[in-house]
Short mmCIF file of C-alpha atoms and ligand atoms in Angstrom, two decimals:
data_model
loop_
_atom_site.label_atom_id
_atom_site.label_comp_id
_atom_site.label_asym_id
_atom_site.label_seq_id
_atom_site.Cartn_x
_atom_site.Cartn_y
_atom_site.Cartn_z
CA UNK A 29 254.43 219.07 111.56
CA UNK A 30 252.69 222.52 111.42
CA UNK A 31 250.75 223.57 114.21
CA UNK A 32 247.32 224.70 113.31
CA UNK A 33 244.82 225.72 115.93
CA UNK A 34 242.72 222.78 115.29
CA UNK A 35 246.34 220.51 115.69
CA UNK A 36 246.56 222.61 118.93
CA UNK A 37 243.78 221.61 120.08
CA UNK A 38 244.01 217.93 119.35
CA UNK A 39 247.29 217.96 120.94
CA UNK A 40 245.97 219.76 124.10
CA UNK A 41 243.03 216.72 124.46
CA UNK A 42 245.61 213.93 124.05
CA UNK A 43 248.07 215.44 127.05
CA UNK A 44 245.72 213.89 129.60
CA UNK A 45 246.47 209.88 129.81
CA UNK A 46 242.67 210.13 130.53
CA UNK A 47 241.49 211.09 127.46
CA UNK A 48 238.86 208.48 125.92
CA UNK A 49 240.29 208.26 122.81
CA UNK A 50 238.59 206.05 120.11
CA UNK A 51 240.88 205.30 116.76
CA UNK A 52 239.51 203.87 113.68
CA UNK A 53 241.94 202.43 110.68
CA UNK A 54 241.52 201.07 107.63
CA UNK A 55 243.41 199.73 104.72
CA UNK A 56 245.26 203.24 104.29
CA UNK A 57 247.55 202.26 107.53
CA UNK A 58 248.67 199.15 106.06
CA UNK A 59 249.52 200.74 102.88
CA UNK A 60 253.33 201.70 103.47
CA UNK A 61 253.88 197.81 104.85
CA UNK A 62 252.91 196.82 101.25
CA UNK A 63 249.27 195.55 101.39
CA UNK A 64 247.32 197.27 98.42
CA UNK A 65 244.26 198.91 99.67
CA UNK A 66 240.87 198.75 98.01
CA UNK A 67 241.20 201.88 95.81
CA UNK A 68 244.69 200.97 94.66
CA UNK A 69 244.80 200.31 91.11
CA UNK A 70 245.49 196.67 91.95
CA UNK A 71 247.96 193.70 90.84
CA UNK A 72 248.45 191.77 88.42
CA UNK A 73 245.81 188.84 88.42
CA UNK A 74 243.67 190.50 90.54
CA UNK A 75 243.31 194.33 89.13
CA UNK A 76 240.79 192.59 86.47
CA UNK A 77 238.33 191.92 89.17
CA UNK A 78 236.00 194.59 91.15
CA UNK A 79 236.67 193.61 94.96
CA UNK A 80 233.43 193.64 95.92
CA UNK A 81 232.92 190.60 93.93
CA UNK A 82 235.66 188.68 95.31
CA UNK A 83 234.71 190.07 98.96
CA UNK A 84 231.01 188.85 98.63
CA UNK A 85 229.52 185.47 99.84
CA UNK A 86 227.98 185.42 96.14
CA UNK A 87 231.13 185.77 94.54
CA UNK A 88 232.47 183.23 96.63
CA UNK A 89 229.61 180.60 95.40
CA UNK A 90 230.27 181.50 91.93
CA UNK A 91 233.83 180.67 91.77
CA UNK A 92 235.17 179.70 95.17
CA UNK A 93 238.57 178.76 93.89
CA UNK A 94 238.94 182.20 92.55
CA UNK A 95 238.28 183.87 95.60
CA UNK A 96 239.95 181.07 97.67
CA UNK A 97 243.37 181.96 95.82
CA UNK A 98 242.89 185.85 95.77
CA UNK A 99 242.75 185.03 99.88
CA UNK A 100 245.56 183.24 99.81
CA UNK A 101 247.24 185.52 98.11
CA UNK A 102 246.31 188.78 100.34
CA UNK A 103 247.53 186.44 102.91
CA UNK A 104 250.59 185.84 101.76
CA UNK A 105 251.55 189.50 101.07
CA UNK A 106 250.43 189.81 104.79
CA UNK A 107 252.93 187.42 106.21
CA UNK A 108 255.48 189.06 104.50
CA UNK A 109 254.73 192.29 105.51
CA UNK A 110 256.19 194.18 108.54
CA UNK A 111 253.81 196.52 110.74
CA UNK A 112 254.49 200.23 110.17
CA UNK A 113 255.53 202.95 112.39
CA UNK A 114 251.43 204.11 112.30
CA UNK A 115 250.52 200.93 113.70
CA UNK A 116 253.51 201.26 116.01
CA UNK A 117 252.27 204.57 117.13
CA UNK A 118 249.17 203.03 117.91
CA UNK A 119 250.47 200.37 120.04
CA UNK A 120 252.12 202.79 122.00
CA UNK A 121 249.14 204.92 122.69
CA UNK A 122 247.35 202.30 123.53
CA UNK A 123 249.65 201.95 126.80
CA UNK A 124 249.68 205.97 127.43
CA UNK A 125 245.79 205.96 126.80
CA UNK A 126 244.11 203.64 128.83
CA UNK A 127 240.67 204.58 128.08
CA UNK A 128 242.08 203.77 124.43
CA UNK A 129 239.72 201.80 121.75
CA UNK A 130 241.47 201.05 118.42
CA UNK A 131 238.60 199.85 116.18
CA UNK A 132 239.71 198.94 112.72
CA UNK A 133 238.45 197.61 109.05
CA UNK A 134 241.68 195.42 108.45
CA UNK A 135 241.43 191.82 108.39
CA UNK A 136 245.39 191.95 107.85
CA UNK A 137 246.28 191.60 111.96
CA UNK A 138 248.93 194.05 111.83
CA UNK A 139 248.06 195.74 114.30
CA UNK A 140 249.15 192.55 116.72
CA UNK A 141 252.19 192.10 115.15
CA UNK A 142 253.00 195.89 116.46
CA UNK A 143 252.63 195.13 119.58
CA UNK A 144 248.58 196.39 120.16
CA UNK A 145 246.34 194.13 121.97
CA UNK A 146 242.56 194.37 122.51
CA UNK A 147 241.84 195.30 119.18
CA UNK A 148 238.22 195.17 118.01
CA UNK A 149 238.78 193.60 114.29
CA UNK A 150 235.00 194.65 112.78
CA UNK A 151 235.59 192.50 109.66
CA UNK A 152 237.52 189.85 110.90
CA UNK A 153 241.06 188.51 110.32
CA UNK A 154 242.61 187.00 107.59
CA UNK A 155 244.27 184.45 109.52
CA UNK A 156 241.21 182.38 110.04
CA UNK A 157 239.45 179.95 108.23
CA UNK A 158 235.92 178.64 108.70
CA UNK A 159 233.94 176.42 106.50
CA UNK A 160 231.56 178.17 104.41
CA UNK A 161 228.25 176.23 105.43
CA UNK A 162 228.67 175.43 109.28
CA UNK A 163 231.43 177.92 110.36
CA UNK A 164 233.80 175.08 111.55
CA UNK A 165 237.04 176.60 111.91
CA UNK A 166 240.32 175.05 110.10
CA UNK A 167 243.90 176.36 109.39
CA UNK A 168 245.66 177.60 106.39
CA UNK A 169 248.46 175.29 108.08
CA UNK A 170 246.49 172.90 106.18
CA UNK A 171 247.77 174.01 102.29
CA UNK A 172 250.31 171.80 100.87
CA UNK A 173 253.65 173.80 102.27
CA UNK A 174 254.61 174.23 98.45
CA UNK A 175 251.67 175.89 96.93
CA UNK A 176 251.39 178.04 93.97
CA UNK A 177 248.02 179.75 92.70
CA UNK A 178 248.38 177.58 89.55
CA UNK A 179 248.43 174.78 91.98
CA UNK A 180 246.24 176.04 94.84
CA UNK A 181 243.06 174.07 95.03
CA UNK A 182 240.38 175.40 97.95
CA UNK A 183 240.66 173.84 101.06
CA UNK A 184 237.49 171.51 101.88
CA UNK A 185 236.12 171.48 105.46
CA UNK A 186 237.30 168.04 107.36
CA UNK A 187 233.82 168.12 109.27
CA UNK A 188 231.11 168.49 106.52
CA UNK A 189 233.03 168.70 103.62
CA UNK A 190 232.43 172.29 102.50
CA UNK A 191 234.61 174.70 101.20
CA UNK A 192 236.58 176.66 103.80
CA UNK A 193 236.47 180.74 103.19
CA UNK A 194 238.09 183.20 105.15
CA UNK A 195 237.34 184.45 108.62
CA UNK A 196 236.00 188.02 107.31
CA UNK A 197 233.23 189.76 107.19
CA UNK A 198 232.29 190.39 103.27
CA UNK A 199 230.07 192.52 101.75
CA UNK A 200 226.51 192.07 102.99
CA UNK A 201 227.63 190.64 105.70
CA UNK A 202 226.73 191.78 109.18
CA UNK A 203 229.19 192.76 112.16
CA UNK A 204 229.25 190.54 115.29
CA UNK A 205 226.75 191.64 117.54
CA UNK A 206 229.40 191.46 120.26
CA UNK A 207 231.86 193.83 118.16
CA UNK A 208 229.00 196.89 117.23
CA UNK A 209 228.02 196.85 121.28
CA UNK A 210 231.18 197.61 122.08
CA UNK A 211 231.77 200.50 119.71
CA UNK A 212 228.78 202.22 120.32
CA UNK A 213 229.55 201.97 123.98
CA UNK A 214 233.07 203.66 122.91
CA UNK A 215 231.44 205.89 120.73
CA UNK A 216 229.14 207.27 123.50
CA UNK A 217 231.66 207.91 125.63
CA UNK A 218 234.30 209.15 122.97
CA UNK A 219 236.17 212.68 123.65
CA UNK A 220 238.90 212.32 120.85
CA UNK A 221 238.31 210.40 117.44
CA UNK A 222 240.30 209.53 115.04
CA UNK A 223 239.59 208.19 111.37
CA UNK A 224 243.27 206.78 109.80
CA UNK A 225 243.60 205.72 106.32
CA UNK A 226 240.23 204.82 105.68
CA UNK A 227 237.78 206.15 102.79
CA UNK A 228 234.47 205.95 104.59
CA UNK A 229 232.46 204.74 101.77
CA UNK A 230 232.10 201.40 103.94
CA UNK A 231 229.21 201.36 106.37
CA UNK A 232 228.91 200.99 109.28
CA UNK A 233 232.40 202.00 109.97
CA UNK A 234 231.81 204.75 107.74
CA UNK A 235 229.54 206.38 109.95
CA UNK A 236 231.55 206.33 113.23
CA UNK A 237 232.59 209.50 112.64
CA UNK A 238 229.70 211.33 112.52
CA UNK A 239 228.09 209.46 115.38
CA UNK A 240 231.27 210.50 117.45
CA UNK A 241 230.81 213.88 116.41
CA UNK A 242 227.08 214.11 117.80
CA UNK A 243 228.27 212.50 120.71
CA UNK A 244 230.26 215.52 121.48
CA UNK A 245 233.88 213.98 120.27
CA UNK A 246 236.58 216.36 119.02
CA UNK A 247 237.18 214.33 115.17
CA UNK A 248 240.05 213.90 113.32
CA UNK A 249 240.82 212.35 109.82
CA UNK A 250 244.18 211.21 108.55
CA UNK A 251 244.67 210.47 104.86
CA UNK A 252 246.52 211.84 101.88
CA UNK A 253 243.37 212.00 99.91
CA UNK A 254 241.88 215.40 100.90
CA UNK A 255 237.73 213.85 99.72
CA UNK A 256 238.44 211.56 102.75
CA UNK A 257 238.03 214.66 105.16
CA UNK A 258 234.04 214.51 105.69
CA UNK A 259 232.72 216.03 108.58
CA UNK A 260 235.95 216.26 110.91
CA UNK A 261 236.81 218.64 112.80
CA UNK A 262 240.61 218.81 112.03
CA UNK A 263 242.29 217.09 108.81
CA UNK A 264 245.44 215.78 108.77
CA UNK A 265 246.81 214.82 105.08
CA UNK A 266 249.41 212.86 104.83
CA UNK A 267 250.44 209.52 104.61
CA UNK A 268 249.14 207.57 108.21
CA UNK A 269 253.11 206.05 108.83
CA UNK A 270 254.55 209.78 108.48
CA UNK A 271 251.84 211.75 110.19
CA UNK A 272 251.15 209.79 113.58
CA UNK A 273 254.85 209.60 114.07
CA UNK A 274 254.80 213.14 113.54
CA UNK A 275 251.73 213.87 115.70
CA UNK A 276 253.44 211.63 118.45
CA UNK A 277 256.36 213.60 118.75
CA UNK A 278 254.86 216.86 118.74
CA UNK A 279 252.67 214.98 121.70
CA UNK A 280 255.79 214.37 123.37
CA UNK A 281 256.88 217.75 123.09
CA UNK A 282 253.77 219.05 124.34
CA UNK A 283 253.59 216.79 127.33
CA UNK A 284 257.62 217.63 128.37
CA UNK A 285 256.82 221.34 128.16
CA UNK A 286 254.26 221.21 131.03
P1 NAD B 314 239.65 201.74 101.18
O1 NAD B 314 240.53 201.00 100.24
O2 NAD B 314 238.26 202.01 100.81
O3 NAD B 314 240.34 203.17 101.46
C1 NAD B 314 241.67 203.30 101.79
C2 NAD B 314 241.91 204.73 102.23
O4 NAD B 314 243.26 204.82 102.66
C3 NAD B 314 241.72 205.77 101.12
O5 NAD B 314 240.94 206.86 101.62
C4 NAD B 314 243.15 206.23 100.82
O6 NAD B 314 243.23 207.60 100.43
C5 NAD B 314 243.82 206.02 102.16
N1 NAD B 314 245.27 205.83 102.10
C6 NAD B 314 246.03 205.35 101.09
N2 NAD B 314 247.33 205.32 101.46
C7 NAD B 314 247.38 205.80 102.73
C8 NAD B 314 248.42 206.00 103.68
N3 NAD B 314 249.67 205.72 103.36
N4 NAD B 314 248.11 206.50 104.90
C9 NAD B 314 246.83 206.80 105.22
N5 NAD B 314 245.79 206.62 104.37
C10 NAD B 314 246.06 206.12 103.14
O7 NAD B 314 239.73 200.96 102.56
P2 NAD B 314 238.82 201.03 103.86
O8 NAD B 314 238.31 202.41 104.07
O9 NAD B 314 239.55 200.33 104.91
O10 NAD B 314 237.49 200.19 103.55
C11 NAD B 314 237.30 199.20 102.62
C12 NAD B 314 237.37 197.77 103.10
O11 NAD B 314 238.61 197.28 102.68
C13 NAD B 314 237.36 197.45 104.54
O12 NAD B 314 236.24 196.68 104.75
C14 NAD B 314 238.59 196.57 104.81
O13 NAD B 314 238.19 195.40 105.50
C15 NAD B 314 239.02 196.19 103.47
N6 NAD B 314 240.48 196.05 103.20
C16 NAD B 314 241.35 195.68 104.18
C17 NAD B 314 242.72 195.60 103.90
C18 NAD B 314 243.68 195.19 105.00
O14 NAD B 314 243.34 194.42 105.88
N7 NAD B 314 244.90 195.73 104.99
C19 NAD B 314 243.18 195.89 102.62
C20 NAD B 314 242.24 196.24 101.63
C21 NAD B 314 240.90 196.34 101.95
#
C-alpha cells in the first residue's frame, strides 16, 4: 500500500494500543465472502424487487411469504459463507485495541464467525426470529430440514400464532435505545474512525462519520466506490478484504520499526 501523508498519519494514531478506535462496516465487508450488498445488481428472483420493499414492516404485511423466503434465502447464502480476511483484521484489532468499538450495519453475523466479540449489531442479526406482533422469539431450526423456496411456507409463531419475521431492524424502524447510547458514548470519545464498505445513504449510521469528525476524530473511509468518500479525512479505495490486510501490515511494520 502507498503511503500518503494522510495514511501516515492514520498509521501513526493506530501505533498506540490506546487509541479509541471506533470502526463502522457495512454490507461492502461481506461482499468478497459472497453476500450481495444492497447496490449490487442483485440475483435472480430477487433483482426484480427494490430492497427497501422487502426490508420494510409494510412490505412484510403485504406479502409476508415473499419476504419470509427472500430471508431465508439471505440466510442461507450466509451460512455458507466464510468470514473474510477484513473481518479477520477486525477481530484482531479488536484484541490490540482495547478501547476498540466495531459498530456495524450487517445483520449477516460474520463478524462472530471471525473471531470478534462485543459487536454492537445496529440492525440486528439474521439469525433470529421473532414473531411479527408480540416479538416472541423462535428458531429457523424450526423449517422443515428439506426446504426449497417453492416449498418454503412462513413460519407461524407457536405462542400467538403470528407470522415470525426476522430479527432486523427494517426500514422505518428505530435502533435499540440500548445500541444508539452506546455509540454516541463511543462517538464522543472517538480519536480514530473508520467507515468500511458502507455507502452512507442509511441514517443514522450514515451520519457517524460526521458526528466523529466534530467530535475531534481523525476519519477514514474504505470502499472501492470513490462517491462513498464524504467528509473523511483520508480515503482508502479499495476493496475492504485487500485494503485492511494491507493497512495491517503496514501497521505491523510501523509498530516493529519503533
Ligand atoms: P449498501 O449496499 O448501501 O452499500 C455497500 C457499500 O459497500 C457501497 O458503498 C459499495 O461501494 C461498498 N462495497 C462494495 N464492495 C466492497 C468491498 N469489497 N469492500 C468494501 N466496500 C465495498 O450497504 P450499507 O451501507 O451497509 O447500508 C445498507 C443496509 O444494507 C444496511 O442497513 C445493512 O443492514 C443492509 N445490508 C446488510 C447486508 C449484510 O448483512 N451483509 C447485506 C446487504 C444489505
Amino acid at each position: 500500500m502507498s503511503l500518503d501523508s494522510g495514511c501516515d498519519n492514520l498509521l501513526e494514531r493506530l501505533r498506540d494500543p490506546a487509541t479509541k478506535l471506533v470502526v463502522l462496516t457495512g454490507a461492502g465487508i461481506s461482499a468478497e465472502s459472497g453476500i450481495p450488498t444492497f447496490r449490487d445488481p442483485g440475483e435472480g428472483l430477487w433483482a426484480q424487487y427494490d430492497p427497501q420493499e422487502l426490508a420494510s414492516a409494510e412490505g412484510f404485511r403485504k406479502n409476508p411469504k415473499l419476504v419470509f423466503q427472500w430471508y431465508a434465502w439471505r440466510r442461507a447464502k450466509v451460512m455458507a459463507a466464510q468470514a473474510n480476511q477484513g473481518h479477520m483484521v477486525l477481530a484482531r484489532w479488536a484484541q490490540r485495541f482495547p478501547a476498540m468499538t466495531l459498530v456495524t450495519q450487517n445483520v449477516d453475523g460474520l463478524h462472530t464467525r471471525a473471531g470478534s466479540s462485543q459487536i454492537i449489531e445496529m440492525h440486528g442479526s439474521i439469525h433470529i426470529l421473532r414473531c411479527f406482533d408480540r416479538g416472541h422469539e423462535g428458531s429457523w431450526d424450526d423449517l422443515p430440514s428439506q426446504w426449497t423456496l417453492e416449498n418454503l411456507e412462513p413460519l407461524r409463531c407457536q405462542i400467538c400464532g403470528s407470522w415470525m419475521r426476522p430479527g432486523v431492524v427494517w426500514f422505518g424502524e428505530s435502533i435499540a435505545s440500548s445500541d444508539m447510547e452506546q455509540i454516541g458514548e463511543a462517538l464522543a470519545n472517538c480519536e480514530v474512525f473508520l467507515a468500511i464498505g458502507t455507502s452512507g445513504v442509511v441514517y443514522p449510521a450514515a451520519g457517524f462519520l460526521a458526528e466523529a469528525r466534530r467530535q475531534g476524530a481523525f476519519t477514514v473511509v474504505i470502499n472501492p466506490d470513490s462517491a462513498a468518500r464524504g467528509t473523511s479525512h483520508l480515503f482508502l479505495k479499495g476493496k475492504a478484504a485487500e485494503v485492511l490486510p494491507g493497512l495491517d501490515a503496514a501497521l505491523e511494520v510501523r509498530i516493529s520499526k519503533k
